[in-house]
PDB file of C-alpha atoms in Angstrom:
ATOM      1  CA  GLN K  14      -8.234 -14.050  11.885  1.00  0.00           C
ATOM      2  CA  VAL K  15      -6.559 -10.885  10.614  1.00  0.00           C
ATOM      3  CA  GLN K  16      -6.673 -10.610   6.858  1.00  0.00           C
ATOM      4  CA  LEU K  17      -5.410  -7.999   4.451  1.00  0.00           C
ATOM      5  CA  VAL K  18      -6.643  -8.642   0.948  1.00  0.00           C
ATOM      6  CA  ALA K  19      -5.168  -6.619  -1.882  1.00  0.00           C
ATOM      7  CA  SER K  20      -6.809  -6.236  -5.249  1.00  0.00           C
ATOM      8  CA  GLY K  21      -6.800  -4.044  -8.314  1.00  0.00           C
ATOM      9  CA  GLY K  22      -3.540  -5.053  -9.913  1.00  0.00           C
ATOM     10  CA  GLY K  23      -3.199  -5.819 -13.562  1.00  0.00           C
ATOM     11  CA  SER K  24      -1.349  -5.022 -16.736  1.00  0.00           C
ATOM     12  CA  VAL K  25      -1.182  -1.533 -18.142  1.00  0.00           C
ATOM     13  CA  GLN K  26       0.894   0.365 -20.657  1.00  0.00           C
ATOM     14  CA  THR K  27       3.302   3.117 -19.757  1.00  0.00           C
ATOM     15  CA  GLY K  28       1.384   6.196 -18.694  1.00  0.00           C
ATOM     16  CA  GLY K  29      -1.659   4.265 -17.605  1.00  0.00           C
ATOM     17  CA  SER K  30      -3.356   4.125 -14.236  1.00  0.00           C
ATOM     18  CA  LEU K  31      -4.417   1.550 -11.708  1.00  0.00           C
ATOM     19  CA  ARG K  32      -6.178   1.787  -8.378  1.00  0.00           C
ATOM     20  CA  LEU K  33      -5.196  -0.773  -5.783  1.00  0.00           C
ATOM     21  CA  SER K  34      -7.328  -1.616  -2.792  1.00  0.00           C
ATOM     22  CA  CYS K  35      -6.607  -3.444   0.425  1.00  0.00           C
ATOM     23  CA  THR K  36      -9.478  -4.527   2.607  1.00  0.00           C
ATOM     24  CA  ALA K  37      -8.704  -5.359   6.210  1.00  0.00           C
ATOM     25  CA  SER K  38     -10.650  -7.585   8.530  1.00  0.00           C
ATOM     26  CA  GLY K  39     -10.117  -8.991  11.995  1.00  0.00           C
ATOM     27  CA  LEU K  40      -8.548  -5.823  13.349  1.00  0.00           C
ATOM     28  CA  THR K  41      -9.595  -2.394  14.497  1.00  0.00           C
ATOM     29  CA  PHE K  42      -8.603  -0.625  11.326  1.00  0.00           C
ATOM     30  CA  SER K  43      -8.532   2.874  12.785  1.00  0.00           C
ATOM     31  CA  TYR K  44      -5.806   1.848  15.256  1.00  0.00           C
ATOM     32  CA  TYR K  45      -3.363   0.980  12.506  1.00  0.00           C
ATOM     33  CA  ASP K  46      -0.972   2.865  10.334  1.00  0.00           C
ATOM     34  CA  MET K  47      -1.050   1.404   6.851  1.00  0.00           C
ATOM     35  CA  ALA K  48       1.398   1.129   4.011  1.00  0.00           C
ATOM     36  CA  TRP K  49       1.911  -0.173   0.529  1.00  0.00           C
ATOM     37  CA  PHE K  50       5.104  -2.053  -0.261  1.00  0.00           C
ATOM     38  CA  ARG K  51       6.336  -3.390  -3.538  1.00  0.00           C
ATOM     39  CA  LEU K  52       8.809  -6.048  -4.510  1.00  0.00           C
ATOM     40  CA  ALA K  53      10.193  -6.434  -7.989  1.00  0.00           C
ATOM     41  CA  PRO K  54      12.612  -9.035  -9.330  1.00  0.00           C
ATOM     42  CA  GLY K  55      16.180  -7.985  -8.687  1.00  0.00           C
ATOM     43  CA  LYS K  56      15.185  -5.146  -6.393  1.00  0.00           C
ATOM     44  CA  GLU K  57      14.828  -4.713  -2.662  1.00  0.00           C
ATOM     45  CA  ARG K  58      11.444  -4.357  -1.068  1.00  0.00           C
ATOM     46  CA  GLU K  59      10.390  -0.732  -1.167  1.00  0.00           C
ATOM     47  CA  GLU K  60       7.960   1.140   1.014  1.00  0.00           C
ATOM     48  CA  VAL K  61       5.917   2.956  -1.585  1.00  0.00           C
ATOM     49  CA  ALA K  62       3.544   4.982   0.528  1.00  0.00           C
ATOM     50  CA  THR K  63       2.281   5.195   4.081  1.00  0.00           C
ATOM     51  CA  ILE K  64      -0.708   6.664   5.810  1.00  0.00           C
ATOM     52  CA  THR K  65      -1.153   6.973   9.538  1.00  0.00           C
ATOM     53  CA  ARG K  66      -4.269   6.130  11.461  1.00  0.00           C
ATOM     54  CA  LEU K  67      -5.027   9.850  11.466  1.00  0.00           C
ATOM     55  CA  GLY K  68      -4.648  10.182   7.719  1.00  0.00           C
ATOM     56  CA  ARG K  69      -1.191  11.716   7.392  1.00  0.00           C
ATOM     57  CA  SER K  70       0.320  10.354   4.215  1.00  0.00           C
ATOM     58  CA  SER K  71       3.724  10.181   2.608  1.00  0.00           C
ATOM     59  CA  CYS K  72       5.243   8.467  -0.373  1.00  0.00           C
ATOM     60  CA  ALA K  73       8.597   7.420  -1.706  1.00  0.00           C
ATOM     61  CA  ASP K  74      10.531   9.768  -3.936  1.00  0.00           C
ATOM     62  CA  SER K  75      10.252   7.257  -6.747  1.00  0.00           C
ATOM     63  CA  VAL K  76       6.475   7.691  -6.908  1.00  0.00           C
ATOM     64  CA  LYS K  77       5.995  11.253  -5.709  1.00  0.00           C
ATOM     65  CA  GLY K  78       3.516  13.119  -7.816  1.00  0.00           C
ATOM     66  CA  ARG K  79       2.202   9.932  -9.377  1.00  0.00           C
ATOM     67  CA  PHE K  80       0.841   7.784  -6.549  1.00  0.00           C
ATOM     68  CA  THR K  81      -1.648   8.742  -3.868  1.00  0.00           C
ATOM     69  CA  ILE K  82      -2.400   6.698  -0.783  1.00  0.00           C
ATOM     70  CA  SER K  83      -5.705   7.045   1.022  1.00  0.00           C
ATOM     71  CA  ARG K  84      -7.857   5.183   3.486  1.00  0.00           C
ATOM     72  CA  ASP K  85     -11.513   4.787   4.246  1.00  0.00           C
ATOM     73  CA  ASN K  86     -11.834   3.830   7.885  1.00  0.00           C
ATOM     74  CA  ALA K  87     -15.566   3.309   7.579  1.00  0.00           C
ATOM     75  CA  LYS K  88     -14.924   0.570   5.037  1.00  0.00           C
ATOM     76  CA  ASN K  89     -11.662  -0.768   6.510  1.00  0.00           C
ATOM     77  CA  THR K  90     -10.050  -0.153   3.164  1.00  0.00           C
ATOM     78  CA  LEU K  91      -6.719   1.211   2.006  1.00  0.00           C
ATOM     79  CA  HIS K  92      -6.211   2.516  -1.520  1.00  0.00           C
ATOM     80  CA  LEU K  93      -3.319   3.361  -3.770  1.00  0.00           C
ATOM     81  CA  GLN K  94      -4.087   5.447  -6.819  1.00  0.00           C
ATOM     82  CA  MET K  95      -1.312   4.888  -9.324  1.00  0.00           C
ATOM     83  CA  ASP K  96      -1.056   7.303 -12.238  1.00  0.00           C
ATOM     84  CA  SER K  97       1.542   7.868 -14.936  1.00  0.00           C
ATOM     85  CA  LEU K  98       2.800   4.351 -14.484  1.00  0.00           C
ATOM     86  CA  LYS K  99       6.274   3.439 -15.644  1.00  0.00           C
ATOM     87  CA  PRO K 100       7.848   0.072 -16.404  1.00  0.00           C
ATOM     88  CA  GLU K 101       9.931   0.386 -13.253  1.00  0.00           C
ATOM     89  CA  ASP K 102       6.699   0.347 -11.248  1.00  0.00           C
ATOM     90  CA  THR K 103       6.249  -3.293 -12.211  1.00  0.00           C
ATOM     91  CA  ALA K 104       6.173  -5.259  -8.972  1.00  0.00           C
ATOM     92  CA  MET K 105       4.110  -7.230  -6.556  1.00  0.00           C
ATOM     93  CA  TYR K 106       2.301  -4.720  -4.357  1.00  0.00           C
ATOM     94  CA  SER K 107       1.350  -5.665  -0.823  1.00  0.00           C
ATOM     95  CA  CYS K 108      -0.378  -3.820   1.964  1.00  0.00           C
ATOM     96  CA  ALA K 109       0.735  -3.874   5.564  1.00  0.00           C
ATOM     97  CA  ALA K 110      -0.691  -2.758   8.879  1.00  0.00           C
ATOM     98  CA  ARG K 111       1.128  -1.425  11.931  1.00  0.00           C
ATOM     99  CA  ILE K 112      -0.602  -0.704  15.186  1.00  0.00           C
ATOM    100  CA  TYR K 113       0.160   2.853  16.157  1.00  0.00           C
ATOM    101  CA  TYR K 114       2.597   2.048  18.989  1.00  0.00           C
ATOM    102  CA  SER K 115       4.598  -0.543  17.047  1.00  0.00           C
ATOM    103  CA  ASN K 116       7.948  -0.003  15.362  1.00  0.00           C
ATOM    104  CA  GLU K 117       7.307  -2.677  12.774  1.00  0.00           C
ATOM    105  CA  TYR K 118       4.427  -3.760  10.618  1.00  0.00           C
ATOM    106  CA  ASN K 119       2.361  -6.399  12.342  1.00  0.00           C
ATOM    107  CA  TYR K 120       0.330  -7.802   9.487  1.00  0.00           C
ATOM    108  CA  TRP K 121       0.959  -8.321   5.823  1.00  0.00           C
ATOM    109  CA  GLY K 122      -1.356  -9.147   3.019  1.00  0.00           C
ATOM    110  CA  GLN K 123      -0.861 -11.174  -0.087  1.00  0.00           C
ATOM    111  CA  GLY K 124       0.239  -9.057  -2.987  1.00  0.00           C
ATOM    112  CA  THR K 125      -1.424  -8.001  -6.178  1.00  0.00           C
ATOM    113  CA  GLN K 126       0.696  -7.927  -9.313  1.00  0.00           C
ATOM    114  CA  VAL K 127       1.193  -4.726 -11.269  1.00  0.00           C
ATOM    115  CA  THR K 128       2.824  -4.981 -14.667  1.00  0.00           C
ATOM    116  CA  VAL K 129       3.628  -1.924 -16.747  1.00  0.00           C
ATOM    117  CA  SER K 130       4.739  -2.462 -20.311  1.00  0.00           C
ATOM    118  CA  SER K 131       6.778  -0.010 -22.325  1.00  0.00           C
TER     119      SER K 131
END
């Protein structure tokens, strides 16, 4: 019943922007910490950005200053604003949900592809 549906990916040139969205259903969204992960060929899965159920956010050093994670609890939606994109940002981006007392993410969505050309 739980679904996390990511959208907003696409192809963009270096320096461009994309805004990813992840809409959750089947869970009490406000109880969950949320995160964006990415997986690129030849690279390990990376936690790109996180935001707690209370709205405290953080991001990986690799995207600091360029990406912003946010959430809209009223709409059960997670966002990732991606600016100043680089080719190394090319990856499949997935959202994940972790109930606040869990050590691991409980639910994962299907990814949305982001491709940045040089």
